Short mmCIF file of C-alpha atoms and ligand atoms in Angstrom, two decimals:
data_model
loop_
_atom_site.label_atom_id
_atom_site.label_comp_id
_atom_site.label_asym_id
_atom_site.label_seq_id
_atom_site.Cartn_x
_atom_site.Cartn_y
_atom_site.Cartn_z
CA MET A 170 -7.28 -20.94 -6.54
CA ASP A 171 -8.08 -19.28 -10.25
CA ASN A 172 -10.09 -17.13 -8.13
CA TYR A 173 -7.79 -15.78 -5.96
CA LYS A 174 -5.34 -15.10 -8.52
CA LYS A 175 -7.52 -13.18 -10.93
CA ASN A 176 -7.16 -10.12 -9.90
CA ILE A 177 -3.05 -10.33 -10.62
CA GLY A 178 -1.26 -10.72 -13.42
CA ARG A 179 1.19 -13.67 -13.49
CA ARG A 180 3.45 -11.47 -15.46
CA GLU A 181 3.16 -8.46 -12.70
CA PHE A 182 3.96 -11.28 -10.02
CA LEU A 183 6.86 -12.83 -11.77
CA ARG A 184 8.22 -9.28 -12.45
CA ILE A 185 8.29 -8.49 -8.75
CA VAL A 186 9.63 -12.11 -7.69
CA GLY A 187 12.14 -11.84 -10.12
CA ILE A 188 14.03 -8.53 -8.89
CA ALA A 189 13.19 -9.39 -5.24
CA THR A 190 14.84 -13.27 -6.00
CA ALA A 191 18.07 -11.60 -7.67
CA ALA A 192 18.86 -9.29 -4.83
CA SER A 193 18.02 -11.58 -2.40
CA SER A 194 20.31 -14.00 -4.35
CA ILE A 195 23.36 -11.46 -4.14
CA ASN A 196 22.53 -11.14 -0.50
CA ILE A 197 23.16 -14.99 0.05
CA LEU A 198 26.35 -15.19 -2.18
CA GLN A 199 27.99 -12.23 -0.33
CA GLY A 200 27.00 -14.27 2.98
CA CYS A 201 25.27 -11.02 4.37
CA THR A 202 24.22 -7.36 3.66
CA PRO A 203 27.13 -5.08 4.79
CA GLY A 204 26.13 -3.07 7.94
CA PRO A 205 27.43 -0.03 9.74
CA LYS A 206 30.51 -0.47 11.42
CA LYS A 207 29.52 0.07 14.53
CA LYS A 208 26.37 -2.00 15.10
CA LEU A 209 23.61 -1.30 17.91
CA LYS A 210 22.32 -3.97 19.88
CA THR A 211 18.94 -5.45 18.47
CA ALA A 212 16.28 -8.40 19.00
CA VAL A 213 18.11 -9.86 15.82
CA ASP A 214 21.41 -9.88 17.52
CA ASP A 215 19.78 -11.14 20.63
CA ALA A 216 18.71 -14.02 18.96
CA ASP A 217 21.56 -14.53 16.78
CA SER A 218 23.34 -14.82 19.89
CA ARG A 219 21.74 -17.48 21.19
CA PRO A 220 22.93 -21.14 20.24
CA ALA A 221 20.62 -23.07 17.84
CA LYS A 222 18.54 -25.05 20.62
CA MET A 223 15.08 -25.42 18.70
CA THR A 224 12.71 -27.83 20.69
CA TYR A 225 12.28 -30.77 17.79
CA ARG A 226 9.45 -33.61 18.06
CA ASN A 227 9.37 -36.74 16.63
CA PHE A 228 6.70 -37.58 14.03
CA SER A 229 6.55 -40.86 15.91
CA ASP A 230 8.03 -43.71 18.03
CA GLN A 231 8.77 -45.73 14.55
CA GLU A 232 9.56 -42.63 12.38
CA LYS A 233 12.04 -40.94 14.33
CA GLU A 234 11.75 -37.39 11.74
CA SER A 235 12.33 -34.42 13.49
CA VAL A 236 9.81 -31.48 13.21
CA SER A 237 10.64 -28.07 14.80
CA ILE A 238 8.22 -27.10 17.08
CA LEU A 239 7.31 -23.56 15.47
CA GLY A 240 5.93 -24.44 11.97
CA TYR A 241 6.19 -21.60 9.48
CA GLY A 242 2.87 -20.62 8.82
CA CYS A 243 2.83 -19.11 5.17
CA MET A 244 -0.41 -17.50 4.92
CA ARG A 245 0.51 -13.92 5.93
CA TRP A 246 3.68 -13.39 3.57
CA PRO A 247 4.62 -9.51 3.70
CA THR A 248 3.04 -7.72 0.82
CA THR A 249 3.97 -4.75 -1.44
CA PRO A 250 1.78 -2.57 -3.71
CA SER A 251 1.90 -3.66 -6.99
CA PRO A 252 3.33 -0.89 -9.30
CA ASP A 253 0.21 -0.67 -10.81
CA GLY A 254 -2.04 0.22 -8.00
CA LYS A 255 -4.15 -2.40 -8.39
CA GLY A 256 -3.83 -4.39 -5.01
CA ASP A 257 -0.96 -6.05 -3.41
CA LEU A 258 1.91 -8.33 -4.60
CA ILE A 259 4.02 -10.58 -2.30
CA ASP A 260 7.11 -9.18 -1.25
CA GLN A 261 9.71 -12.04 -1.92
CA GLU A 262 12.85 -10.32 -1.09
CA LYS A 263 10.98 -10.05 2.28
CA VAL A 264 9.93 -13.38 2.21
CA ASN A 265 13.27 -14.89 1.45
CA GLN A 266 14.89 -13.26 4.36
CA LEU A 267 12.04 -14.81 6.89
CA VAL A 268 12.95 -17.78 5.29
CA ASP A 269 16.90 -17.63 5.45
CA TYR A 270 16.44 -16.50 9.43
CA ALA A 271 13.95 -19.26 10.14
CA MET A 272 16.31 -22.00 8.66
CA LYS A 273 18.93 -20.50 10.49
CA HIS A 274 17.70 -21.05 13.61
CA GLY A 275 16.08 -24.34 13.16
CA VAL A 276 12.57 -23.97 11.75
CA ASN A 277 11.91 -27.15 9.25
CA TYR A 278 8.33 -26.94 8.52
CA TYR A 279 6.40 -24.72 6.04
CA ASP A 280 2.63 -24.62 6.07
CA THR A 281 1.16 -23.27 2.85
CA SER A 282 -1.83 -23.21 0.78
CA VAL A 283 -3.80 -20.96 -1.46
CA TYR A 284 -3.24 -18.15 0.97
CA VAL A 285 -2.32 -14.56 0.05
CA GLN A 286 -4.66 -14.38 -2.99
CA GLY A 287 -3.29 -17.77 -4.12
CA TRP A 288 0.46 -16.87 -4.76
CA SER A 289 1.87 -18.48 -0.94
CA GLU A 290 3.00 -21.58 -2.43
CA LYS A 291 4.96 -19.88 -5.22
CA ALA A 292 6.59 -17.72 -2.94
CA THR A 293 7.36 -20.35 -0.35
CA GLY A 294 8.75 -22.49 -3.35
CA ILE A 295 10.77 -19.90 -4.61
CA ALA A 296 12.26 -19.39 -0.95
CA LEU A 297 12.75 -22.82 0.00
CA LYS A 298 14.22 -24.05 -3.19
CA ARG A 299 17.72 -22.51 -2.43
CA TYR A 300 18.11 -25.04 0.16
CA PRO A 301 18.56 -28.52 0.49
CA ARG A 302 15.27 -30.68 0.02
CA LYS A 303 16.12 -32.54 2.88
CA ARG A 304 16.44 -29.32 5.37
CA PHE A 305 12.61 -28.74 4.91
CA LYS A 306 9.30 -30.18 4.93
CA ILE A 307 6.72 -28.86 2.99
CA ALA A 308 2.83 -28.79 4.11
CA THR A 309 0.11 -27.93 1.66
CA LYS A 310 -3.80 -28.64 1.11
CA LEU A 311 -6.10 -29.50 -1.75
CA SER A 312 -8.25 -26.32 -1.34
CA ASN A 313 -10.82 -27.66 -3.68
CA PHE A 314 -13.82 -25.31 -2.07
CA SER A 315 -15.77 -24.26 -4.81
CA ASN A 316 -14.97 -26.72 -7.83
CA TYR A 317 -15.36 -30.25 -6.52
CA THR A 318 -14.94 -32.10 -9.99
CA ARG A 319 -11.83 -34.67 -10.22
CA GLU A 320 -10.39 -33.15 -12.99
CA ASN A 321 -10.05 -29.98 -10.81
CA SER A 322 -9.12 -31.44 -7.93
CA ILE A 323 -5.96 -33.14 -9.49
CA LYS A 324 -5.39 -30.13 -11.43
CA MET A 325 -4.94 -28.15 -8.18
CA TYR A 326 -3.00 -31.20 -6.57
CA LYS A 327 -0.60 -31.42 -9.51
CA GLN A 328 -0.11 -27.32 -9.66
CA SER A 329 1.22 -27.38 -6.07
CA PHE A 330 4.26 -29.42 -7.44
CA VAL A 331 4.78 -27.06 -10.06
CA ASP A 332 4.49 -23.83 -7.89
CA LEU A 333 6.67 -25.46 -4.88
CA GLN A 334 9.03 -26.55 -7.10
CA VAL A 335 9.41 -30.05 -5.41
CA GLU A 336 8.98 -33.62 -6.39
CA TYR A 337 7.16 -34.87 -3.12
CA ILE A 338 5.00 -33.22 -0.29
CA ASP A 339 5.93 -34.10 3.11
CA TYR A 340 2.19 -33.19 4.90
CA TYR A 341 -0.84 -33.03 2.42
CA LEU A 342 -4.18 -32.27 3.91
CA LEU A 343 -7.74 -32.18 2.61
CA HIS A 344 -8.18 -28.49 3.23
CA SER A 345 -10.61 -26.91 6.29
CA ILE A 346 -12.98 -30.50 6.78
CA GLY A 347 -16.14 -29.50 8.73
CA ASN A 348 -17.01 -26.36 6.52
CA GLY A 349 -20.38 -27.10 4.90
CA GLY A 350 -20.84 -30.50 7.16
CA ILE A 351 -20.26 -33.99 5.69
CA ARG A 352 -21.99 -33.55 2.83
CA THR A 353 -19.48 -31.42 1.52
CA PHE A 354 -16.75 -33.49 2.83
CA ASN A 355 -18.13 -36.31 0.74
CA ALA A 356 -18.34 -34.19 -2.61
CA ARG A 357 -15.14 -32.88 -1.89
CA TYR A 358 -13.06 -35.94 -1.49
CA ILE A 359 -15.38 -39.12 -1.74
CA GLU A 360 -18.01 -38.85 -4.53
CA ASN A 361 -15.00 -37.74 -6.84
CA GLY A 362 -12.60 -40.69 -5.63
CA MET A 363 -10.00 -37.75 -4.76
CA LEU A 364 -9.21 -39.71 -0.98
CA ASP A 365 -8.36 -42.83 -2.92
CA TYR A 366 -6.30 -40.88 -5.23
CA LEU A 367 -4.18 -39.17 -2.92
CA ILE A 368 -4.00 -42.55 -0.92
CA LYS A 369 -2.24 -43.86 -4.12
CA GLU A 370 0.03 -40.91 -4.26
CA ARG A 371 0.82 -41.61 -0.46
CA GLU A 372 1.94 -45.38 -1.50
CA ALA A 373 3.60 -44.10 -4.97
CA GLY A 374 5.38 -41.40 -1.91
CA ARG A 375 4.61 -38.67 -3.43
CA ILE A 376 2.80 -37.79 -0.25
CA ARG A 377 4.83 -38.54 2.55
CA HIS A 378 2.12 -37.92 5.13
CA LEU A 379 -1.65 -37.42 5.08
CA GLY A 380 -4.20 -35.93 6.93
CA PHE A 381 -6.65 -33.04 6.91
CA SER A 382 -7.41 -29.61 8.75
CA PHE A 383 -10.31 -29.55 10.79
CA HIS A 384 -12.76 -26.55 11.50
CA GLY A 385 -16.32 -27.18 12.21
CA THR A 386 -18.61 -29.52 14.16
CA LYS A 387 -18.14 -32.45 16.37
CA ASP A 388 -20.00 -34.78 14.52
CA VAL A 389 -18.08 -34.34 11.26
CA PHE A 390 -15.17 -34.83 12.94
CA ASP A 391 -15.80 -37.86 14.47
CA GLU A 392 -16.97 -39.06 11.51
CA VAL A 393 -14.00 -38.35 9.20
CA LEU A 394 -11.73 -39.40 12.62
CA ALA A 395 -13.70 -42.67 12.10
CA MET A 396 -12.45 -43.08 8.64
CA HIS A 397 -8.54 -43.79 10.27
CA GLU A 398 -9.12 -47.55 10.36
CA GLN A 399 -9.40 -47.44 6.62
CA VAL A 400 -7.78 -44.47 5.37
CA HIS A 401 -4.60 -44.16 8.46
CA TRP A 402 -4.61 -40.54 8.97
CA ASP A 403 -0.99 -39.56 9.41
CA PHE A 404 -1.80 -36.44 11.07
CA VAL A 405 -4.40 -34.04 11.72
CA GLN A 406 -4.46 -30.15 12.06
CA ILE A 407 -6.52 -28.53 15.04
CA GLN A 408 -7.31 -25.31 15.86
CA LEU A 409 -5.94 -25.31 19.74
CA ASN A 410 -5.30 -21.83 22.00
CA TYR A 411 -6.10 -21.60 25.61
CA LEU A 412 -9.18 -19.88 24.84
CA ASP A 413 -10.50 -22.24 22.53
CA TRP A 414 -9.80 -25.50 25.08
CA ASN A 415 -12.81 -24.96 26.61
CA HIS A 416 -14.48 -22.07 24.95
CA ALA A 417 -14.68 -22.62 21.30
CA SER A 418 -16.84 -20.51 19.36
CA GLY A 419 -19.48 -20.80 16.78
CA ASN A 420 -19.79 -24.22 15.38
CA ASN A 421 -16.30 -25.03 16.36
CA VAL A 422 -15.51 -27.88 18.62
CA ASN A 423 -13.38 -27.16 22.10
CA ALA A 424 -9.88 -27.81 21.54
CA ASP A 425 -9.57 -30.47 24.58
CA TYR A 426 -12.21 -32.82 22.93
CA LEU A 427 -10.33 -32.63 19.31
CA TYR A 428 -6.71 -33.08 21.24
CA GLU A 429 -7.78 -36.03 23.22
CA GLU A 430 -9.45 -38.13 20.16
CA LEU A 431 -6.18 -37.60 18.24
CA GLN A 432 -4.24 -38.66 21.36
CA LYS A 433 -6.35 -41.58 21.66
CA LYS A 434 -5.78 -42.62 18.45
CA HIS A 435 -1.76 -42.03 18.40
CA ILE A 436 -2.42 -39.48 15.62
CA PRO A 437 -0.02 -36.40 15.81
CA ALA A 438 -1.37 -33.21 16.31
CA ILE A 439 -0.41 -29.89 14.33
CA ILE A 440 -1.64 -26.79 15.79
CA MET A 441 -3.27 -23.88 14.01
CA GLU A 442 -4.67 -20.51 15.47
CA PRO A 443 -2.29 -20.75 18.82
CA LEU A 444 -2.96 -17.09 18.91
CA LEU A 445 -6.59 -16.97 17.51
CA GLY A 446 -5.87 -15.21 14.51
CA GLY A 447 -3.74 -12.69 16.88
CA ARG A 448 -6.79 -12.26 19.19
CA LEU A 449 -4.54 -13.79 22.30
CA SER A 450 -1.92 -10.99 21.66
CA LYS A 451 -3.99 -8.17 21.53
CA LEU A 452 -6.09 -8.45 25.03
CA PRO A 453 -7.44 -5.83 26.82
CA ASP A 454 -5.25 -4.22 28.95
CA HIS A 455 -5.57 -5.22 32.60
CA ILE A 456 -5.33 -8.76 31.12
CA VAL A 457 -2.21 -8.23 29.61
CA ALA A 458 -1.11 -6.70 33.14
CA ARG A 459 -2.12 -9.98 34.28
CA LEU A 460 0.34 -11.53 32.21
CA LYS A 461 3.07 -9.15 32.17
CA GLN A 462 3.04 -9.33 36.06
CA ARG A 463 3.46 -13.02 36.01
CA GLN A 464 6.18 -12.91 33.51
CA PRO A 465 7.28 -9.58 33.23
CA GLU A 466 10.39 -10.31 30.76
CA ASN A 467 8.25 -12.53 27.99
CA SER A 468 5.80 -11.42 25.66
CA VAL A 469 2.07 -11.73 25.96
CA ALA A 470 2.29 -13.93 23.01
CA SER A 471 4.53 -16.51 24.63
CA TRP A 472 2.08 -17.06 26.65
CA ALA A 473 -0.25 -18.80 24.00
CA PHE A 474 2.61 -20.65 22.21
CA ARG A 475 3.80 -22.20 25.44
CA PHE A 476 0.27 -23.67 25.80
CA ALA A 477 0.05 -24.80 22.69
CA GLY A 478 3.45 -26.52 22.12
CA SER A 479 3.23 -28.43 25.50
CA PRO A 480 1.02 -31.54 24.97
CA ALA A 481 3.51 -34.35 24.19
CA ASN A 482 1.20 -35.24 21.24
CA VAL A 483 1.81 -31.82 19.15
CA LEU A 484 4.31 -32.11 16.40
CA THR A 485 4.35 -28.53 15.54
CA VAL A 486 2.76 -25.17 16.17
CA LEU A 487 2.10 -23.21 12.94
CA SER A 488 2.15 -19.27 13.19
CA GLY A 489 1.72 -17.09 10.19
CA MET A 490 4.73 -14.64 11.06
CA THR A 491 4.57 -11.47 8.71
CA TYR A 492 7.03 -9.59 10.96
CA MET A 493 10.75 -10.42 11.91
CA GLU A 494 9.95 -9.48 15.44
CA HIS A 495 7.15 -12.15 15.58
CA LEU A 496 9.35 -14.80 13.94
CA GLN A 497 12.20 -13.78 16.60
CA ASP A 498 9.90 -13.74 19.86
CA ASN A 499 8.56 -17.21 19.18
CA LEU A 500 11.95 -18.18 18.45
CA ARG A 501 12.57 -17.09 21.92
CA THR A 502 9.55 -19.05 22.93
CA TYR A 503 10.49 -22.30 21.53
CA SER A 504 14.30 -22.49 22.06
CA PRO A 505 13.84 -24.11 23.80
CA LEU A 506 10.03 -24.89 24.68
CA VAL A 507 9.49 -24.61 28.51
CA PRO A 508 6.63 -26.70 28.84
CA LEU A 509 3.85 -25.22 31.28
CA THR A 510 3.54 -26.38 34.69
CA GLU A 511 0.38 -27.20 35.96
CA ASP A 512 -0.11 -24.01 38.09
CA GLU A 513 0.49 -21.87 34.41
CA ARG A 514 -2.35 -24.03 32.75
CA GLN A 515 -4.51 -23.47 35.12
CA PHE A 516 -3.60 -19.41 35.08
CA LEU A 517 -4.02 -19.11 31.65
CA PHE A 518 -7.70 -21.18 32.13
CA ASP A 519 -8.37 -18.35 34.46
CA THR A 520 -7.29 -15.90 31.86
CA ALA A 521 -9.41 -17.63 29.55
CA ASN A 522 -12.38 -17.09 31.59
CA LEU A 523 -11.71 -13.24 31.60
CA ILE A 524 -11.71 -12.95 28.30
CA THR A 525 -14.97 -14.66 27.45
CA GLN A 526 -16.27 -11.22 29.39
CA TYR A 527 -15.11 -8.83 26.66
CA PRO A 528 -17.39 -9.37 23.36
CA THR A 529 -15.19 -9.55 20.51
CA ILE A 530 -16.08 -11.31 17.17
CA PRO A 531 -13.80 -14.61 16.73
CA CYS A 532 -12.45 -13.31 13.55
CA ASN A 533 -9.16 -14.47 12.83
CA ASP A 534 -7.95 -12.65 10.00
CA CYS A 535 -7.95 -15.73 7.71
CA LYS A 536 -9.37 -13.71 5.06
CA TYR A 537 -11.36 -17.07 3.18
CA CYS A 538 -14.42 -14.48 3.30
CA MET A 539 -12.55 -12.31 0.77
CA PRO A 540 -12.78 -11.22 -1.52
CA CYS A 541 -16.34 -9.89 -0.95
CA PRO A 542 -18.37 -8.88 -4.42
CA TYR A 543 -19.67 -5.84 -3.09
CA GLY A 544 -15.81 -4.59 -2.05
CA ILE A 545 -16.65 -5.18 1.88
CA ASP A 546 -13.56 -5.33 3.89
CA ILE A 547 -14.96 -7.87 6.21
CA PRO A 548 -11.48 -8.49 8.51
CA ALA A 549 -11.15 -5.00 9.09
CA ILE A 550 -14.03 -4.15 9.79
CA LEU A 551 -13.88 -6.83 12.55
CA LEU A 552 -10.40 -6.33 13.90
CA HIS A 553 -11.24 -2.81 14.12
CA TYR A 554 -14.14 -3.91 16.26
CA ASN A 555 -12.17 -6.25 18.45
CA LYS A 556 -9.37 -3.76 18.63
CA CYS A 557 -12.37 -1.30 20.30
CA VAL A 558 -13.80 -3.72 22.75
CA ASN A 559 -10.25 -4.77 23.81
CA GLU A 560 -9.14 -1.11 24.32
CA GLY A 561 -12.46 -0.21 26.55
CA ASN A 562 -13.57 1.57 23.31
CA LEU A 563 -17.13 0.17 22.73
CA ALA A 564 -19.42 2.70 24.37
CA ARG A 565 -22.30 0.85 25.73
CA SER A 566 -24.50 4.37 26.56
CA ILE A 567 -24.40 8.01 26.09
CA GLN A 568 -24.40 7.80 30.00
CA ASP A 569 -20.87 5.98 30.06
CA GLU A 570 -18.12 8.33 31.60
CA ASN A 571 -16.07 7.72 28.84
CA TYR A 572 -18.79 7.95 25.98
CA HIS A 573 -16.79 10.81 24.10
CA GLN A 574 -13.19 9.60 24.17
CA ALA A 575 -14.77 5.74 23.15
CA ARG A 576 -17.17 7.67 20.55
CA ARG A 577 -14.33 9.22 18.97
CA ALA A 578 -11.76 6.26 19.29
CA PHE A 579 -14.36 3.74 17.45
CA LEU A 580 -14.97 6.53 14.58
CA VAL A 581 -11.77 7.88 13.64
CA GLY A 582 -10.36 4.82 13.95
CA TYR A 583 -12.89 2.99 11.88
CA ASP A 584 -12.24 5.66 9.10
CA ARG A 585 -8.47 4.95 8.95
CA SER A 586 -8.69 1.43 9.16
CA VAL A 587 -11.37 0.72 6.28
CA PRO A 588 -12.13 3.38 3.54
CA ARG A 589 -15.75 4.73 3.37
CA LEU A 590 -16.47 2.70 0.25
CA ARG A 591 -15.54 -0.53 2.33
CA GLN A 592 -17.30 -0.24 5.64
CA ALA A 593 -20.09 -2.47 6.71
CA ASP A 594 -23.24 0.00 5.38
CA HIS A 595 -22.36 -1.00 2.04
CA CYS A 596 -22.99 -4.82 2.58
CA ILE A 597 -26.21 -5.80 0.82
CA GLY A 598 -26.82 -9.18 2.84
CA CYS A 599 -25.93 -11.16 0.10
CA LYS A 600 -24.65 -13.95 2.44
CA GLN A 601 -22.12 -15.25 -0.12
CA CYS A 602 -19.26 -14.91 2.11
CA ASN A 603 -20.79 -16.89 5.32
CA PRO A 604 -20.06 -20.21 3.81
CA HIS A 605 -15.93 -19.46 3.76
CA CYS A 606 -15.76 -18.70 7.29
CA PRO A 607 -13.93 -21.16 9.41
CA GLN A 608 -15.18 -19.54 12.42
CA SER A 609 -18.77 -19.97 11.41
CA ILE A 610 -19.37 -16.16 12.01
CA ASP A 611 -22.67 -15.09 10.28
CA ILE A 612 -20.75 -12.10 8.82
CA PRO A 613 -23.70 -9.95 7.51
CA HIS A 614 -25.72 -10.08 10.43
CA GLN A 615 -22.16 -8.72 12.44
CA MET A 616 -22.06 -6.06 9.58
CA GLN A 617 -25.50 -5.06 10.08
CA ARG A 618 -25.02 -5.22 14.05
CA ILE A 619 -21.54 -2.71 13.66
CA ASN A 620 -23.13 -0.61 11.21
CA ASP A 621 -26.34 -0.16 13.54
CA PHE A 622 -23.46 0.63 16.43
CA VAL A 623 -22.09 3.15 14.12
CA GLU A 624 -25.34 5.25 13.00
CA ASN A 625 -25.60 5.26 16.64
CA LEU A 626 -22.54 6.89 17.67
CA LYS A 627 -22.57 9.28 15.13
CA GLN A 628 -26.47 10.14 15.70
CA GLY A 629 -25.68 10.43 19.44
CA THR A 630 -28.72 7.87 19.53
CA LEU A 631 -26.88 5.39 21.67
S1 LIG B 1246 -23.03 -10.64 2.93
FE1 LIG B 1246 -22.04 -8.61 2.87
S2 LIG B 1246 -19.95 -8.84 3.35
FE2 LIG B 1246 -21.08 -10.90 2.57
S3 LIG B 1246 -20.88 -11.32 0.67
FE3 LIG B 1246 -22.41 -10.27 0.72
S4 LIG B 1246 -22.04 -7.99 0.80
FE4 LIG B 1246 -20.11 -9.24 1.35
S1 LIG B 1247 -14.82 -13.26 8.91
FE1 LIG B 1247 -14.14 -15.66 9.16
S2 LIG B 1247 -13.39 -15.79 6.99
FE2 LIG B 1247 -13.33 -13.84 7.12
S3 LIG B 1247 -11.09 -13.22 8.02
FE3 LIG B 1247 -13.02 -13.54 9.67
S4 LIG B 1247 -12.61 -15.35 10.14
FE4 LIG B 1247 -11.67 -15.34 8.14
#
């Protein structure tokens, strides 16, 4: 975590947070911000005017804890430029507004970790501290990726309580099991005694439910899941969406296998990446048209959220909502959730088959690969590439009918999305980023490939 925080001074963060928190408190004390006398109807009004009818799931037959089917993924909190121009800081006032709106509309599950350069837990803690503890459930993770020592791992664990300002954690996860294979799992949690330590913490009540999040190969999943007899995994967080159900990329395992293995053991599934890092909301135009034709009034993203929430063993579906519009759209989808019919499921599987024909790179913008020591903005490069694929702006040859339009769109958009010094041509191929990528993307290979493509476009040699 220290690495994540090293670029941001604590004092600067607190300064911003302090100002924003005070401003937000005033709003809360006043009930609401005064508005114009005659307000225009907005999406907020639409959502506000509906009765609260969020769908909830019970943790188990024995434990009737209700969890909202929409879980707030706190990995993409809004940021604001730092006053000194050195990077970004979390915009605490906006975080508070999003949390207030989510709480008001029934969201009671908040999933955080060392996200947003390490500041997510602190910002999430500040926002939630304003509510009675029983009204929300916190999930956070042991992210001892680079320093596995017991001492460091316990320090990270304890720091989460401080940053979140809580005395117990509802859902505690071993973070991103699978990355690095079973040897890394053993080093992070078994050989240092951390799993035993966390089990004792669960017995002591400081952890209410213990589980793990998974990105990796089938053999690791099977081996860690087989530990259920001794550990009793309370829940497991998996990547599930209608593309990954049968078409998981890289080392990832198809979601149908992951889900069904959990179901066999009656372990609740928490869903991450329902939108595959936004890829399932930024689809090629004709696939968007296909979804819109079937349900014109609903968003493209709502299909993916209904898919992820429909299976009965799913406890909650996480969404990293940076903008109010995304939160409102998801609330519409899940208040209440209308499970997919069998016909609609098949329609989405057919849609997934169409999507696989587009050669996008499976980056979900998680930023775990950042910062690159050489300054490459890896996710921005990959997202721009994917955007051009989806928009039909990936020229294959100078003979293409739309070659000139596609060339211009790619090159102009590239310079706008990624500063020159952070583009793919500055990658030296050191591979330091690869072990961090949960999607198993060979990042230097992709940087080289994209750079070759850019050079060909520039030279007119495609
Ligand atoms: S391989 Fe390239 S992108 Fe990855 S860390 Fe090295 S320089 Fe950065
Ligand atoms: S390249 Fe991998 S680690 Fe980096 S943002 Fe994309 S998915 Fe995340």
